[in-house]
């Protein structure tokens, strides 16, 4: 089940890169920083806990194909994966842009006198 607090970020990653909800959850996991173990990625991405950790590699391969060259995910062979600091900044910008759309410079709002405020 997807935590409700993650839905806006998942939507932003879907809109930007066409990621599925599970792919976006993996990206958000990597976005937290540090090396994420293959088993943890498998647990987030796969429906069955008995799935081999090697499935994390397949998930990362699909994600990389969609987000390249904007988001870089490094491999720590035999251990797991890590998002570069630059990629984390990119993800942060995407999430912020989706949460805070560009301000409308002329909203057409009126003040108490009926005049339009700028």
XYZ file of C-alpha atoms in Angstrom:
118
model
C 0.000 0.000 0.000
C 1.282 3.463 -0.873
C 1.454 5.910 2.037
C -0.832 8.884 1.328
C 2.039 11.284 2.016
C 3.960 9.809 -0.958
C 1.153 10.215 -3.500
C 2.034 13.802 -4.607
C 5.694 12.825 -5.160
C 4.680 9.658 -7.014
C 2.363 11.715 -9.216
C 5.156 14.205 -9.931
C 7.565 11.410 -10.961
C 4.870 9.793 -13.089
C 4.098 13.065 -14.841
C 7.773 13.869 -15.427
C 9.129 10.442 -16.439
C 6.206 8.062 -16.837
C 7.223 6.002 -13.807
C 4.777 3.502 -12.370
C 3.825 3.897 -8.713
C 6.259 1.162 -7.650
C 9.076 2.605 -9.767
C 8.418 6.021 -8.220
C 8.515 4.463 -4.736
C 11.958 3.021 -5.512
C 13.120 6.455 -6.709
C 11.784 8.013 -3.494
C 13.586 5.350 -1.475
C 16.848 6.171 -3.261
C 16.125 9.892 -2.875
C 16.393 9.498 0.912
C 20.127 9.032 0.453
C 22.758 6.448 1.193
C 23.166 2.978 -0.242
C 19.876 1.127 -0.441
C 20.240 -2.642 -0.241
C 18.978 -4.793 -3.115
C 16.683 -6.607 -0.698
C 15.029 -3.342 0.359
C 14.451 -2.341 -3.267
C 13.021 -5.781 -3.957
C 10.672 -5.425 -0.974
C 9.371 -2.089 -2.271
C 9.148 -3.114 -5.921
C 8.016 -6.752 -5.823
C 4.749 -8.146 -4.524
C 6.226 -11.352 -3.117
C 8.837 -11.451 -0.340
C 10.242 -14.686 -1.774
C 11.288 -12.922 -4.984
C 15.054 -13.062 -5.481
C 16.980 -9.862 -4.683
C 18.271 -9.951 -8.267
C 14.852 -8.567 -9.251
C 16.040 -5.248 -7.825
C 18.476 -5.104 -10.743
C 15.617 -5.475 -13.217
C 13.646 -2.738 -11.462
C 16.630 -0.374 -11.485
C 17.248 -1.136 -15.159
C 13.660 -0.159 -16.060
C 13.838 2.986 -13.926
C 17.186 4.063 -15.392
C 15.807 3.703 -18.896
C 12.994 6.126 -18.086
C 14.921 8.758 -16.116
C 18.203 8.948 -18.016
C 20.069 11.331 -18.266
C 18.347 13.410 -15.588
C 18.634 11.022 -12.646
C 21.749 8.919 -12.078
C 21.617 5.778 -9.961
C 24.973 4.254 -9.007
C 25.492 0.530 -8.512
C 27.344 -0.817 -5.502
C 27.958 -4.328 -6.824
C 26.707 -7.072 -4.566
C 25.206 -4.564 -2.135
C 22.681 -2.163 -3.607
C 22.151 1.192 -5.262
C 22.562 4.872 -4.498
C 21.291 8.065 -6.086
C 23.896 10.735 -6.810
C 23.609 14.052 -4.942
C 22.880 15.830 -8.247
C 20.078 13.382 -8.976
C 18.631 13.952 -5.520
C 18.518 17.688 -6.265
C 16.745 16.956 -9.550
C 14.120 14.815 -7.811
C 13.647 17.516 -5.189
C 13.050 20.136 -7.914
C 10.512 17.897 -9.662
C 8.589 17.293 -6.459
C 8.644 20.988 -5.508
C 7.563 22.063 -8.993
C 4.633 19.687 -8.819
C 3.655 20.881 -5.320
C 4.262 24.567 -5.999
C 3.193 25.355 -9.562
C 4.559 28.543 -11.088
C 2.873 31.556 -9.539
C 0.329 33.309 -11.697
C 1.655 36.833 -12.171
C -1.795 38.256 -12.846
C -4.494 36.463 -10.931
C -7.260 38.937 -11.656
C -8.087 39.104 -7.961
C -9.902 42.183 -6.772
C -9.349 44.111 -3.587
C -12.111 45.433 -1.333
C -12.664 48.521 -3.562
C -13.302 46.323 -6.590
C -10.004 47.253 -8.292
C -7.867 44.471 -9.603
C -4.812 43.786 -7.497
C -1.557 42.805 -9.160
